[in-house]
PDB file of C-alpha atoms and ligand atoms in Angstrom:
ATOM      1  CA  MET A  14       8.947-174.374 -89.220  1.00  0.00           C
ATOM      2  CA  LYS A  15      10.752-176.488 -86.561  1.00  0.00           C
ATOM      3  CA  ASP A  16      13.499-177.763 -85.248  1.00  0.00           C
ATOM      4  CA  THR A  17      12.789-181.809 -84.721  1.00  0.00           C
ATOM      5  CA  PHE A  18      14.468-185.271 -83.831  1.00  0.00           C
ATOM      6  CA  LYS A  19      14.812-185.343 -88.226  1.00  0.00           C
ATOM      7  CA  HIS A  20      16.686-182.574 -88.082  1.00  0.00           C
ATOM      8  CA  LYS A  21      18.954-182.987 -85.266  1.00  0.00           C
ATOM      9  CA  GLY A  22      20.104-186.801 -87.144  1.00  0.00           C
ATOM     10  CA  MET A  23      20.523-184.957 -90.319  1.00  0.00           C
ATOM     11  CA  ARG A  24      22.771-182.139 -88.681  1.00  0.00           C
ATOM     12  CA  ASN A  25      24.254-185.235 -86.408  1.00  0.00           C
ATOM     13  CA  LYS A  26      25.423-186.115 -90.329  1.00  0.00           C
ATOM     14  CA  LEU A  27      26.744-183.327 -92.461  1.00  0.00           C
ATOM     15  CA  ALA A  28      28.764-182.174 -88.510  1.00  0.00           C
ATOM     16  CA  ASP A  29      30.593-186.103 -89.489  1.00  0.00           C
ATOM     17  CA  VAL A  30      30.791-185.577 -93.424  1.00  0.00           C
ATOM     18  CA  VAL A  31      32.452-182.197 -92.847  1.00  0.00           C
ATOM     19  CA  SER A  32      34.184-184.268 -90.224  1.00  0.00           C
ATOM     20  CA  SER A  33      35.635-186.390 -92.775  1.00  0.00           C
ATOM     21  CA  LYS A  34      36.852-183.792 -95.294  1.00  0.00           C
ATOM     22  CA  GLY A  35      38.449-182.673 -92.980  1.00  0.00           C
ATOM     23  CA  ILE A  36      37.920-180.132 -89.672  1.00  0.00           C
ATOM     24  CA  ARG A  37      39.677-180.978 -87.558  1.00  0.00           C
ATOM     25  CA  ASN A  38      37.997-177.913 -84.165  1.00  0.00           C
ATOM     26  CA  LYS A  39      35.812-179.437 -82.464  1.00  0.00           C
ATOM     27  CA  LYS A  40      34.318-176.365 -81.471  1.00  0.00           C
ATOM     28  CA  VAL A  41      33.639-175.404 -84.710  1.00  0.00           C
ATOM     29  CA  ILE A  42      32.268-179.244 -85.411  1.00  0.00           C
ATOM     30  CA  ASP A  43      29.885-178.724 -82.815  1.00  0.00           C
ATOM     31  CA  ALA A  44      28.653-175.808 -83.835  1.00  0.00           C
ATOM     32  CA  ILE A  45      27.751-177.527 -87.332  1.00  0.00           C
ATOM     33  CA  ARG A  46      25.901-180.402 -84.761  1.00  0.00           C
ATOM     34  CA  THR A  47      23.415-177.734 -83.102  1.00  0.00           C
ATOM     35  CA  ILE A  48      23.196-175.031 -85.298  1.00  0.00           C
ATOM     36  CA  PRO A  49      19.151-175.111 -87.328  1.00  0.00           C
ATOM     37  CA  ARG A  50      20.192-174.516 -91.444  1.00  0.00           C
ATOM     38  CA  HIS A  51      16.775-175.675 -91.872  1.00  0.00           C
ATOM     39  CA  LEU A  52      15.530-172.122 -90.363  1.00  0.00           C
ATOM     40  CA  PHE A  53      18.311-170.114 -92.773  1.00  0.00           C
ATOM     41  CA  MET A  54      16.834-171.087 -95.720  1.00  0.00           C
ATOM     42  CA  ASP A  55      13.176-171.328 -97.273  1.00  0.00           C
ATOM     43  CA  SER A  56      10.354-173.674 -96.063  1.00  0.00           C
ATOM     44  CA  GLY A  57       9.949-175.725 -98.957  1.00  0.00           C
ATOM     45  CA  PHE A  58      13.991-176.780 -99.416  1.00  0.00           C
ATOM     46  CA  GLU A  59      14.389-178.311 -95.941  1.00  0.00           C
ATOM     47  CA  HIS A  60      15.682-181.907 -97.287  1.00  0.00           C
ATOM     48  CA  HIS A  61      17.990-179.776 -99.032  1.00  0.00           C
ATOM     49  CA  ALA A  62      19.892-178.382 -95.913  1.00  0.00           C
ATOM     50  CA  TYR A  63      21.670-181.511 -94.647  1.00  0.00           C
ATOM     51  CA  GLN A  64      23.005-181.810 -97.766  1.00  0.00           C
ATOM     52  CA  ASP A  65      26.916-180.332 -98.051  1.00  0.00           C
ATOM     53  CA  LYS A  66      25.835-177.633-101.187  1.00  0.00           C
ATOM     54  CA  PRO A  67      25.639-175.124-101.190  1.00  0.00           C
ATOM     55  CA  PHE A  68      21.887-173.151-101.788  1.00  0.00           C
ATOM     56  CA  PRO A  69      19.891-170.584-103.166  1.00  0.00           C
ATOM     57  CA  ILE A  70      18.083-167.602-100.641  1.00  0.00           C
ATOM     58  CA  ALA A  71      17.020-164.070-101.006  1.00  0.00           C
ATOM     59  CA  ALA A  72      18.679-161.611-103.935  1.00  0.00           C
ATOM     60  CA  GLU A  73      20.096-163.661-106.233  1.00  0.00           C
ATOM     61  CA  GLN A  74      22.514-165.140-102.926  1.00  0.00           C
ATOM     62  CA  THR A  75      23.127-168.133-101.422  1.00  0.00           C
ATOM     63  CA  ILE A  76      23.973-169.876 -98.080  1.00  0.00           C
ATOM     64  CA  SER A  77      26.698-171.118 -97.743  1.00  0.00           C
ATOM     65  CA  GLN A  78      28.094-174.800 -98.248  1.00  0.00           C
ATOM     66  CA  PRO A  79      27.650-175.951 -94.812  1.00  0.00           C
ATOM     67  CA  TYR A  80      32.107-176.687 -95.061  1.00  0.00           C
ATOM     68  CA  THR A  81      32.850-173.213 -96.858  1.00  0.00           C
ATOM     69  CA  VAL A  82      31.433-171.712 -93.055  1.00  0.00           C
ATOM     70  CA  ALA A  83      32.942-174.497 -91.215  1.00  0.00           C
ATOM     71  CA  PHE A  84      37.076-174.490 -92.856  1.00  0.00           C
ATOM     72  CA  GLN A  85      36.461-170.434 -93.068  1.00  0.00           C
ATOM     73  CA  THR A  86      35.676-170.177 -89.251  1.00  0.00           C
ATOM     74  CA  GLU A  87      38.597-172.478 -88.748  1.00  0.00           C
ATOM     75  CA  LEU A  88      40.696-170.077 -90.086  1.00  0.00           C
ATOM     76  CA  LEU A  89      39.175-167.128 -87.796  1.00  0.00           C
ATOM     77  CA  GLU A  90      40.932-169.420 -84.816  1.00  0.00           C
ATOM     78  CA  VAL A  91      37.805-167.880 -83.167  1.00  0.00           C
ATOM     79  CA  SER A  92      38.878-167.545 -78.575  1.00  0.00           C
ATOM     80  CA  PRO A  93      35.559-166.367 -76.874  1.00  0.00           C
ATOM     81  CA  ASN A  94      35.254-162.913 -76.534  1.00  0.00           C
ATOM     82  CA  ASP A  95      37.022-162.735 -79.955  1.00  0.00           C
ATOM     83  CA  THR A  96      35.333-159.256 -81.668  1.00  0.00           C
ATOM     84  CA  ILE A  97      35.074-160.705 -85.340  1.00  0.00           C
ATOM     85  CA  LEU A  98      33.741-158.408 -88.702  1.00  0.00           C
ATOM     86  CA  GLU A  99      31.746-161.033 -90.905  1.00  0.00           C
ATOM     87  CA  ILE A 100      31.370-159.268 -94.474  1.00  0.00           C
ATOM     88  CA  GLY A 101      27.945-160.664 -95.720  1.00  0.00           C
ATOM     89  CA  THR A 102      26.108-161.588 -93.806  1.00  0.00           C
ATOM     90  CA  GLY A 103      23.524-162.813 -96.367  1.00  0.00           C
ATOM     91  CA  SER A 104      21.877-166.119 -94.046  1.00  0.00           C
ATOM     92  CA  GLY A 105      22.773-164.968 -91.095  1.00  0.00           C
ATOM     93  CA  TYR A 106      24.251-168.738 -91.187  1.00  0.00           C
ATOM     94  CA  GLN A 107      27.990-168.164 -90.770  1.00  0.00           C
ATOM     95  CA  THR A 108      27.219-165.206 -87.934  1.00  0.00           C
ATOM     96  CA  ALA A 109      24.850-167.532 -85.648  1.00  0.00           C
ATOM     97  CA  VAL A 110      28.673-170.446 -86.294  1.00  0.00           C
ATOM     98  CA  LEU A 111      30.774-166.923 -85.077  1.00  0.00           C
ATOM     99  CA  LEU A 112      28.138-167.449 -81.730  1.00  0.00           C
ATOM    100  CA  HIS A 113      28.427-169.876 -81.117  1.00  0.00           C
ATOM    101  CA  LEU A 114      32.236-169.698 -80.934  1.00  0.00           C
ATOM    102  CA  LYS A 115      30.255-167.605 -78.600  1.00  0.00           C
ATOM    103  CA  ALA A 116      32.505-164.413 -80.709  1.00  0.00           C
ATOM    104  CA  LYS A 117      31.161-161.079 -80.094  1.00  0.00           C
ATOM    105  CA  VAL A 118      30.693-160.265 -84.437  1.00  0.00           C
ATOM    106  CA  PHE A 119      30.054-157.001 -85.986  1.00  0.00           C
ATOM    107  CA  THR A 120      28.317-157.818 -89.922  1.00  0.00           C
ATOM    108  CA  ILE A 121      27.540-156.553 -93.037  1.00  0.00           C
ATOM    109  CA  GLU A 122      24.548-156.952 -95.417  1.00  0.00           C
ATOM    110  CA  ARG A 123      24.719-154.767 -98.106  1.00  0.00           C
ATOM    111  CA  GLN A 124      21.457-156.382-100.392  1.00  0.00           C
ATOM    112  CA  LEU A 125      18.511-153.828 -98.322  1.00  0.00           C
ATOM    113  CA  GLU A 126      15.969-157.178 -98.705  1.00  0.00           C
ATOM    114  CA  LEU A 127      18.468-159.979 -97.532  1.00  0.00           C
ATOM    115  CA  PHE A 128      19.236-157.015 -94.768  1.00  0.00           C
ATOM    116  CA  LYS A 129      15.693-156.620 -93.240  1.00  0.00           C
ATOM    117  CA  LYS A 130      14.350-160.526 -93.160  1.00  0.00           C
ATOM    118  CA  THR A 131      17.508-161.996 -91.749  1.00  0.00           C
ATOM    119  CA  ASN A 132      17.863-158.696 -88.830  1.00  0.00           C
ATOM    120  CA  LEU A 133      13.631-159.908 -88.508  1.00  0.00           C
ATOM    121  CA  PHE A 134      14.892-164.102 -88.135  1.00  0.00           C
ATOM    122  CA  PHE A 135      17.411-163.363 -85.362  1.00  0.00           C
ATOM    123  CA  LYS A 136      14.889-161.608 -83.570  1.00  0.00           C
ATOM    124  CA  LYS A 137      13.476-164.184 -83.622  1.00  0.00           C
ATOM    125  CA  MET A 138      15.866-167.035 -83.318  1.00  0.00           C
ATOM    126  CA  GLY A 139      17.149-164.989 -79.868  1.00  0.00           C
ATOM    127  CA  TYR A 140      21.337-164.688 -82.972  1.00  0.00           C
ATOM    128  CA  ARG A 141      22.652-161.008 -80.672  1.00  0.00           C
ATOM    129  CA  PRO A 142      25.246-159.974 -83.081  1.00  0.00           C
ATOM    130  CA  LYS A 143      26.433-156.833 -80.939  1.00  0.00           C
ATOM    131  CA  LYS A 144      26.348-154.881 -84.147  1.00  0.00           C
ATOM    132  CA  PHE A 145      24.589-156.031 -87.960  1.00  0.00           C
ATOM    133  CA  VAL A 146      24.362-152.669 -90.152  1.00  0.00           C
ATOM    134  CA  PHE A 147      23.182-152.193 -94.321  1.00  0.00           C
ATOM    135  CA  GLY A 148      26.012-151.211 -96.098  1.00  0.00           C
ATOM    136  CA  ASP A 149      28.281-151.823 -98.081  1.00  0.00           C
ATOM    137  CA  GLY A 150      31.882-153.898 -96.213  1.00  0.00           C
ATOM    138  CA  TYR A 151      34.864-153.165 -98.005  1.00  0.00           C
ATOM    139  CA  LYS A 152      35.230-150.496 -95.338  1.00  0.00           C
ATOM    140  CA  GLY A 153      34.571-152.156 -92.793  1.00  0.00           C
ATOM    141  CA  MET A 154      33.350-150.833 -89.214  1.00  0.00           C
ATOM    142  CA  PRO A 155      36.406-148.480 -88.290  1.00  0.00           C
ATOM    143  CA  GLU A 156      34.130-147.336 -85.406  1.00  0.00           C
ATOM    144  CA  HIS A 157      34.453-150.724 -83.767  1.00  0.00           C
ATOM    145  CA  ALA A 158      38.020-151.360 -84.807  1.00  0.00           C
ATOM    146  CA  PRO A 159      40.307-152.904 -84.348  1.00  0.00           C
ATOM    147  CA  PHE A 160      38.845-156.828 -84.811  1.00  0.00           C
ATOM    148  CA  ASP A 161      40.352-159.775 -83.730  1.00  0.00           C
ATOM    149  CA  GLY A 162      39.224-161.787 -86.598  1.00  0.00           C
ATOM    150  CA  ILE A 163      37.187-160.349 -89.719  1.00  0.00           C
ATOM    151  CA  ILE A 164      35.963-162.626 -92.425  1.00  0.00           C
ATOM    152  CA  VAL A 165      34.612-162.459 -95.745  1.00  0.00           C
ATOM    153  CA  THR A 166      31.902-164.465 -97.595  1.00  0.00           C
ATOM    154  CA  ALA A 167      31.163-163.074-100.944  1.00  0.00           C
ATOM    155  CA  GLY A 168      34.623-163.319-103.541  1.00  0.00           C
ATOM    156  CA  ALA A 169      37.077-160.147-103.684  1.00  0.00           C
ATOM    157  CA  PRO A 170      38.945-159.060-106.898  1.00  0.00           C
ATOM    158  CA  GLU A 171      41.640-158.177-104.792  1.00  0.00           C
ATOM    159  CA  VAL A 172      41.530-156.977-100.886  1.00  0.00           C
ATOM    160  CA  PRO A 173      40.077-153.959 -99.586  1.00  0.00           C
ATOM    161  CA  LYS A 174      42.440-152.235 -97.956  1.00  0.00           C
ATOM    162  CA  ALA A 175      40.101-151.118 -95.416  1.00  0.00           C
ATOM    163  CA  LEU A 176      39.966-154.391 -93.606  1.00  0.00           C
ATOM    164  CA  LEU A 177      43.607-155.237 -93.830  1.00  0.00           C
ATOM    165  CA  SER A 178      44.150-151.842 -91.521  1.00  0.00           C
ATOM    166  CA  GLN A 179      41.012-152.429 -88.885  1.00  0.00           C
ATOM    167  CA  LEU A 180      43.287-156.100 -87.836  1.00  0.00           C
ATOM    168  CA  LYS A 181      44.642-155.451 -84.537  1.00  0.00           C
ATOM    169  CA  ILE A 182      47.965-156.933 -84.086  1.00  0.00           C
ATOM    170  CA  GLY A 183      47.339-160.529 -84.054  1.00  0.00           C
ATOM    171  CA  GLY A 184      44.474-160.911 -85.892  1.00  0.00           C
ATOM    172  CA  ARG A 185      43.397-162.268 -88.777  1.00  0.00           C
ATOM    173  CA  LEU A 186      41.352-161.438 -92.084  1.00  0.00           C
ATOM    174  CA  VAL A 187      39.907-164.833 -93.570  1.00  0.00           C
ATOM    175  CA  ILE A 188      39.400-163.885 -97.138  1.00  0.00           C
ATOM    176  CA  PRO A 189      38.432-166.052-100.235  1.00  0.00           C
ATOM    177  CA  VAL A 190      40.006-163.658-103.336  1.00  0.00           C
ATOM    178  CA  GLY A 191      40.017-163.607-107.373  1.00  0.00           C
ATOM    179  CA  GLU A 192      37.017-162.648-109.848  1.00  0.00           C
ATOM    180  CA  ASP A 193      36.034-166.292-111.349  1.00  0.00           C
ATOM    181  CA  ASP A 194      37.364-168.728-108.322  1.00  0.00           C
ATOM    182  CA  GLN A 195      39.078-167.742-105.668  1.00  0.00           C
ATOM    183  CA  THR A 196      41.609-168.468-103.629  1.00  0.00           C
ATOM    184  CA  MET A 197      41.137-168.953 -99.723  1.00  0.00           C
ATOM    185  CA  MET A 198      43.784-166.024 -97.977  1.00  0.00           C
ATOM    186  CA  ARG A 199      44.384-165.428 -94.611  1.00  0.00           C
ATOM    187  CA  ILE A 200      46.325-162.601 -93.783  1.00  0.00           C
ATOM    188  CA  THR A 201      47.791-161.920 -90.271  1.00  0.00           C
ATOM    189  CA  ARG A 202      48.431-158.579 -88.804  1.00  0.00           C
ATOM    190  CA  LYS A 203      51.333-159.408 -87.375  1.00  0.00           C
ATOM    191  CA  SER A 204      52.999-155.825 -87.009  1.00  0.00           C
ATOM    192  CA  GLU A 205      51.525-152.762 -86.730  1.00  0.00           C
ATOM    193  CA  LYS A 206      53.024-152.643 -91.257  1.00  0.00           C
ATOM    194  CA  GLU A 207      54.020-156.286 -91.911  1.00  0.00           C
ATOM    195  CA  PHE A 208      51.497-159.016 -92.869  1.00  0.00           C
ATOM    196  CA  GLU A 209      51.637-162.342 -93.344  1.00  0.00           C
ATOM    197  CA  ARG A 210      49.932-164.131 -96.542  1.00  0.00           C
ATOM    198  CA  GLU A 211      48.544-168.029 -95.915  1.00  0.00           C
ATOM    199  CA  GLU A 212      46.572-169.518 -99.155  1.00  0.00           C
ATOM    200  CA  PHE A 213      44.487-172.294 -98.452  1.00  0.00           C
ATOM    201  CA  GLY A 214      43.631-173.977-101.951  1.00  0.00           C
ATOM    202  CA  SER A 215      40.252-172.979-104.569  1.00  0.00           C
ATOM    203  CA  PHE A 216      36.640-172.201-103.743  1.00  0.00           C
ATOM    204  CA  ARG A 217      33.816-170.265-106.063  1.00  0.00           C
ATOM    205  CA  PHE A 218      31.768-167.494-104.269  1.00  0.00           C
ATOM    206  CA  VAL A 219      29.152-164.719-105.263  1.00  0.00           C
ATOM    207  CA  PRO A 220      30.651-162.112-105.427  1.00  0.00           C
ATOM    208  CA  LEU A 221      31.819-159.370-103.319  1.00  0.00           C
ATOM    209  CA  LEU A 222      30.407-156.449-104.543  1.00  0.00           C
ATOM    210  CA  GLU A 223      31.816-152.496-104.145  1.00  0.00           C
ATOM    211  CA  ASP A 224      28.539-149.546-103.758  1.00  0.00           C
ATOM    212  CA  LYS A 225      30.592-146.744-105.902  1.00  0.00           C
ATOM    213  CA  ASN A 226      28.386-143.973-104.755  1.00  0.00           C
TER     214      ASN A 226
HETATM  215  N1  SAH B 312      27.745-165.804 -94.794  1.00  0.00           N
HETATM  216  C1  SAH B 312      26.181-165.815 -96.364  1.00  0.00           C
HETATM  217  C2  SAH B 312      27.157-165.830 -97.563  1.00  0.00           C
HETATM  218  C3  SAH B 312      26.619-164.948 -98.056  1.00  0.00           C
HETATM  219  S1  SAH B 312      26.837-164.661 -99.329  1.00  0.00           S
HETATM  220  C4  SAH B 312      25.801-167.279 -95.434  1.00  0.00           C
HETATM  221  O1  SAH B 312      26.355-168.599 -95.019  1.00  0.00           O
HETATM  222  O2  SAH B 312      24.953-166.430 -94.989  1.00  0.00           O
HETATM  223  C5  SAH B 312      27.307-163.307 -99.785  1.00  0.00           C
HETATM  224  C6  SAH B 312      26.884-162.215 -99.447  1.00  0.00           C
HETATM  225  O3  SAH B 312      27.927-160.751 -98.999  1.00  0.00           O
HETATM  226  C7  SAH B 312      25.841-161.552 -99.345  1.00  0.00           C
HETATM  227  O4  SAH B 312      24.483-161.696 -99.496  1.00  0.00           O
HETATM  228  C8  SAH B 312      26.038-160.647-100.172  1.00  0.00           C
HETATM  229  O5  SAH B 312      24.759-159.937-100.514  1.00  0.00           O
HETATM  230  C9  SAH B 312      27.060-159.832 -99.289  1.00  0.00           C
HETATM  231  N2  SAH B 312      27.398-159.392-100.160  1.00  0.00           N
HETATM  232  C10 SAH B 312      28.290-159.200-101.645  1.00  0.00           C
HETATM  233  N3  SAH B 312      29.275-158.073-101.734  1.00  0.00           N
HETATM  234  C11 SAH B 312      29.293-157.484-100.271  1.00  0.00           C
HETATM  235  C12 SAH B 312      30.010-155.839 -99.658  1.00  0.00           C
HETATM  236  N4  SAH B 312      30.108-155.188-100.086  1.00  0.00           N
HETATM  237  N5  SAH B 312      29.113-155.341 -98.148  1.00  0.00           N
HETATM  238  C13 SAH B 312      28.785-156.358 -97.467  1.00  0.00           C
HETATM  239  N6  SAH B 312      27.977-157.576 -97.902  1.00  0.00           N
HETATM  240  C14 SAH B 312      27.664-158.016 -99.146  1.00  0.00           C
END
Protein backbone atom coordinates (compact mmCIF):
# COMPACT_ATOMS: atom_id res chain seq x y z
CA MET A 1 0.00 0.00 0.00
CA LYS A 2 1.07 3.53 -0.65
CA ASP A 3 0.52 7.00 0.71
CA THR A 4 -0.97 9.15 -2.05
CA PHE A 5 -2.18 12.74 -2.46
CA LYS A 6 -5.69 11.42 -2.00
CA HIS A 7 -4.72 10.01 1.41
CA LYS A 8 -3.02 13.28 2.33
CA GLY A 9 -6.16 15.18 1.40
CA MET A 10 -8.32 12.94 3.56
CA ARG A 11 -5.83 13.32 6.40
CA ASN A 12 -5.98 17.11 6.22
CA LYS A 13 -9.75 16.88 6.63
CA LEU A 14 -9.40 14.46 9.54
CA ALA A 15 -6.94 16.83 11.24
CA ASP A 16 -9.49 19.65 10.81
CA VAL A 17 -12.26 17.48 12.30
CA VAL A 18 -10.11 16.58 15.33
CA SER A 19 -9.17 20.22 15.77
CA SER A 20 -12.83 21.34 15.52
CA LYS A 21 -13.65 18.91 18.35
CA GLY A 22 -11.40 20.92 20.64
CA ILE A 23 -7.80 19.68 20.31
CA ARG A 24 -5.59 22.77 20.62
CA ASN A 25 -2.05 21.38 20.61
CA LYS A 26 -0.63 22.18 17.15
CA LYS A 27 1.98 19.42 17.29
CA VAL A 28 -0.70 16.84 18.02
CA ILE A 29 -2.82 18.06 15.08
CA ASP A 30 0.31 18.00 12.93
CA ALA A 31 0.85 14.35 13.90
CA ILE A 32 -2.71 13.48 12.75
CA ARG A 33 -2.06 15.39 9.52
CA THR A 34 1.20 13.53 8.91
CA ILE A 35 0.84 9.89 10.00
CA PRO A 36 -0.60 7.58 7.31
CA ARG A 37 -3.30 5.95 9.46
CA HIS A 38 -4.51 3.75 6.58
CA LEU A 39 -1.23 1.84 6.68
CA PHE A 40 -1.92 0.80 10.31
CA MET A 41 -5.04 -1.05 9.17
CA ASP A 42 -5.48 -4.09 6.94
CA SER A 43 -5.73 -3.25 3.26
CA GLY A 44 -9.28 -3.11 2.02
CA PHE A 45 -10.33 -0.85 4.88
CA GLU A 46 -8.60 2.25 3.58
CA HIS A 47 -11.81 4.20 3.17
CA HIS A 48 -12.40 3.80 6.94
CA ALA A 49 -8.97 5.09 7.92
CA TYR A 50 -9.73 8.79 7.74
CA GLN A 51 -13.05 8.82 9.49
CA ASP A 52 -12.87 9.90 13.11
CA LYS A 53 -13.84 6.44 14.38
CA PRO A 54 -12.21 3.45 16.04
CA PHE A 55 -11.80 0.40 13.79
CA PRO A 56 -11.24 -3.36 14.36
CA ILE A 57 -7.66 -4.64 13.88
CA ALA A 58 -6.25 -8.13 14.56
CA ALA A 59 -6.95 -10.24 17.68
CA GLU A 60 -10.30 -8.60 18.50
CA GLN A 61 -8.62 -5.29 19.27
CA THR A 62 -9.24 -1.84 17.85
CA ILE A 63 -7.24 1.09 16.55
CA SER A 64 -8.43 3.96 18.74
CA GLN A 65 -10.48 6.85 17.38
CA PRO A 66 -8.17 9.65 16.14
CA TYR A 67 -9.87 12.19 18.43
CA THR A 68 -9.25 9.93 21.44
CA VAL A 69 -5.59 9.46 20.47
CA ALA A 70 -5.23 13.24 20.12
CA PHE A 71 -7.06 13.88 23.40
CA GLN A 72 -4.91 11.47 25.41
CA THR A 73 -1.72 12.76 23.78
CA GLU A 74 -2.66 16.36 24.57
CA LEU A 75 -3.28 15.45 28.23
CA LEU A 76 0.12 13.76 28.38
CA GLU A 77 1.87 17.11 27.60
CA VAL A 78 4.78 15.58 25.72
CA SER A 79 8.02 17.57 25.27
CA PRO A 80 10.83 16.44 22.93
CA ASN A 81 13.04 13.80 24.56
CA ASP A 82 10.46 12.94 27.22
CA THR A 83 10.48 9.26 28.11
CA ILE A 84 6.98 7.90 27.59
CA LEU A 85 5.66 4.46 28.49
CA GLU A 86 2.68 3.27 26.45
CA ILE A 87 0.54 0.33 27.58
CA GLY A 88 -1.39 -1.34 24.72
CA THR A 89 0.61 -0.82 21.51
CA GLY A 90 -2.11 -2.37 19.33
CA SER A 91 -1.71 -1.14 15.75
CA GLY A 92 1.10 1.21 16.77
CA TYR A 93 -0.77 4.35 15.69
CA GLN A 94 -0.57 6.02 19.11
CA THR A 95 3.12 5.03 19.25
CA ALA A 96 3.69 6.81 15.92
CA VAL A 97 1.98 9.94 17.28
CA LEU A 98 4.31 9.93 20.31
CA LEU A 99 7.35 9.42 18.06
CA HIS A 100 6.19 12.34 15.91
CA LEU A 101 6.37 14.50 19.07
CA LYS A 102 9.99 13.32 19.45
CA ALA A 103 9.37 11.32 22.61
CA LYS A 104 11.47 8.32 23.59
CA VAL A 105 8.81 5.65 23.55
CA PHE A 106 8.68 2.40 25.53
CA THR A 107 5.64 0.35 24.59
CA ILE A 108 4.04 -2.94 25.72
CA GLU A 109 1.50 -5.22 24.02
CA ARG A 110 0.09 -8.43 25.55
CA GLN A 111 -1.45 -10.00 22.42
CA LEU A 112 1.28 -12.08 20.76
CA GLU A 113 -0.27 -12.03 17.29
CA LEU A 114 -0.59 -8.25 17.36
CA PHE A 115 2.87 -7.80 18.89
CA LYS A 116 4.47 -9.75 16.03
CA LYS A 117 2.48 -7.97 13.36
CA THR A 118 3.13 -4.47 14.71
CA ASN A 119 6.82 -5.25 15.33
CA LEU A 120 7.28 -6.08 11.63
CA PHE A 121 5.26 -3.03 10.64
CA PHE A 122 7.44 -0.68 12.75
CA LYS A 123 10.56 -2.09 11.08
CA LYS A 124 9.06 -1.72 7.61
CA MET A 125 7.98 1.89 8.30
CA GLY A 126 11.18 2.92 10.12
CA TYR A 127 9.31 3.75 13.35
CA ARG A 128 11.78 3.33 16.20
CA PRO A 129 10.44 3.06 19.72
CA LYS A 130 13.26 2.69 22.30
CA LYS A 131 11.69 -0.56 23.37
CA PHE A 132 8.76 -2.65 22.19
CA VAL A 133 8.03 -5.64 24.40
CA PHE A 134 5.51 -8.45 24.53
CA GLY A 135 4.18 -8.57 28.08
CA ASP A 136 1.72 -7.40 30.71
CA GLY A 137 1.45 -3.64 30.93
CA TYR A 138 0.00 -3.79 34.48
CA LYS A 139 3.58 -4.21 35.66
CA GLY A 140 4.93 -1.29 33.63
CA MET A 141 8.65 -1.36 32.77
CA PRO A 142 10.47 -0.94 36.08
CA GLU A 143 13.90 -1.38 34.45
CA HIS A 144 13.37 1.82 32.42
CA ALA A 145 11.46 3.86 35.04
CA PRO A 146 10.89 6.60 36.02
CA PHE A 147 8.96 8.07 33.06
CA ASP A 148 7.89 11.63 32.19
CA GLY A 149 4.59 10.22 31.01
CA ILE A 150 2.63 6.97 30.94
CA ILE A 151 -0.32 6.44 28.60
CA VAL A 152 -2.71 3.50 28.87
CA THR A 153 -4.77 2.84 25.72
CA ALA A 154 -7.11 0.18 27.16
CA GLY A 155 -9.81 0.53 29.83
CA ALA A 156 -8.43 -0.27 33.29
CA PRO A 157 -10.80 -1.46 36.06
CA GLU A 158 -8.52 0.43 38.47
CA VAL A 159 -5.27 2.39 38.36
CA PRO A 160 -2.36 -0.08 38.48
CA LYS A 161 -0.11 0.85 41.47
CA ALA A 162 3.04 -0.18 39.60
CA LEU A 163 2.39 2.54 37.03
CA LEU A 164 2.07 5.27 39.68
CA SER A 165 5.38 4.22 41.20
CA GLN A 166 7.09 4.48 37.80
CA LEU A 167 6.29 8.20 37.31
CA LYS A 168 8.91 10.92 37.77
CA ILE A 169 8.00 13.76 40.11
CA GLY A 170 6.00 15.99 37.75
CA GLY A 171 5.22 12.99 35.53
CA ARG A 172 1.71 12.33 34.17
CA LEU A 173 -0.30 9.10 33.89
CA VAL A 174 -3.16 9.31 31.38
CA ILE A 175 -5.51 6.37 31.81
CA PRO A 176 -9.16 5.52 31.09
CA VAL A 177 -10.59 3.99 34.29
CA GLY A 178 -13.78 1.93 34.56
CA GLU A 179 -15.43 -1.33 33.57
CA ASP A 180 -18.17 -0.75 30.94
CA ASP A 181 -17.25 2.75 30.02
CA GLN A 182 -14.29 4.68 31.33
CA THR A 183 -13.51 8.06 32.80
CA MET A 184 -10.38 9.60 31.32
CA MET A 185 -8.05 10.41 34.20
CA ARG A 186 -4.79 12.30 34.42
CA ILE A 187 -2.77 11.61 37.54
CA THR A 188 0.23 13.89 38.12
CA ARG A 189 2.93 12.97 40.60
CA LYS A 190 3.44 16.06 42.77
CA SER A 191 5.98 14.56 45.14
CA GLU A 192 7.19 11.13 46.24
CA LYS A 193 3.85 10.44 47.95
CA GLU A 194 1.39 13.02 46.53
CA PHE A 195 -0.65 12.52 43.35
CA GLU A 196 -3.10 15.00 41.83
CA ARG A 197 -6.10 13.44 40.05
CA GLU A 198 -8.09 15.13 37.29
CA GLU A 199 -11.08 13.75 35.33
CA PHE A 200 -11.85 14.43 31.67
CA GLY A 201 -15.14 12.83 30.64
CA SER A 202 -16.35 9.48 29.44
CA PHE A 203 -14.80 7.18 26.80
CA ARG A 204 -15.05 3.55 25.64
CA PHE A 205 -12.00 1.32 25.31
CA VAL A 206 -11.30 -2.40 24.94
CA PRO A 207 -10.38 -3.81 28.38
CA LEU A 208 -6.90 -3.78 29.89
CA LEU A 209 -6.41 -7.48 30.67
CA GLU A 210 -4.22 -8.72 33.50
CA ASP A 211 -2.08 -11.85 33.25
CA LYS A 212 -2.81 -13.63 36.53
CA ASN A 213 -0.03 -16.22 36.28
N1 LIG B 1 -2.97 2.41 20.91
C1 LIG B 1 -3.65 1.36 20.20
C2 LIG B 1 -4.90 0.94 20.94
C3 LIG B 1 -5.13 -0.50 20.80
S1 LIG B 1 -6.47 -1.13 21.77
C4 LIG B 1 -3.99 1.76 18.78
O1 LIG B 1 -4.31 2.93 18.56
O2 LIG B 1 -3.97 0.92 17.91
C5 LIG B 1 -5.68 -1.55 23.29
C6 LIG B 1 -4.54 -2.53 23.23
O3 LIG B 1 -4.18 -2.85 24.59
C7 LIG B 1 -4.88 -3.88 22.58
O4 LIG B 1 -3.96 -4.10 21.55
C8 LIG B 1 -4.72 -4.89 23.72
O5 LIG B 1 -4.24 -6.16 23.29
C9 LIG B 1 -3.74 -4.20 24.63
N2 LIG B 1 -3.74 -4.64 26.03
C10 LIG B 1 -4.78 -5.03 26.80
N3 LIG B 1 -4.37 -5.35 28.05
C11 LIG B 1 -3.00 -5.16 28.07
C12 LIG B 1 -1.99 -5.32 29.07
N4 LIG B 1 -2.27 -5.75 30.30
N5 LIG B 1 -0.73 -5.02 28.73
C13 LIG B 1 -0.40 -4.57 27.47
N6 LIG B 1 -1.32 -4.41 26.49
C14 LIG B 1 -2.60 -4.69 26.77
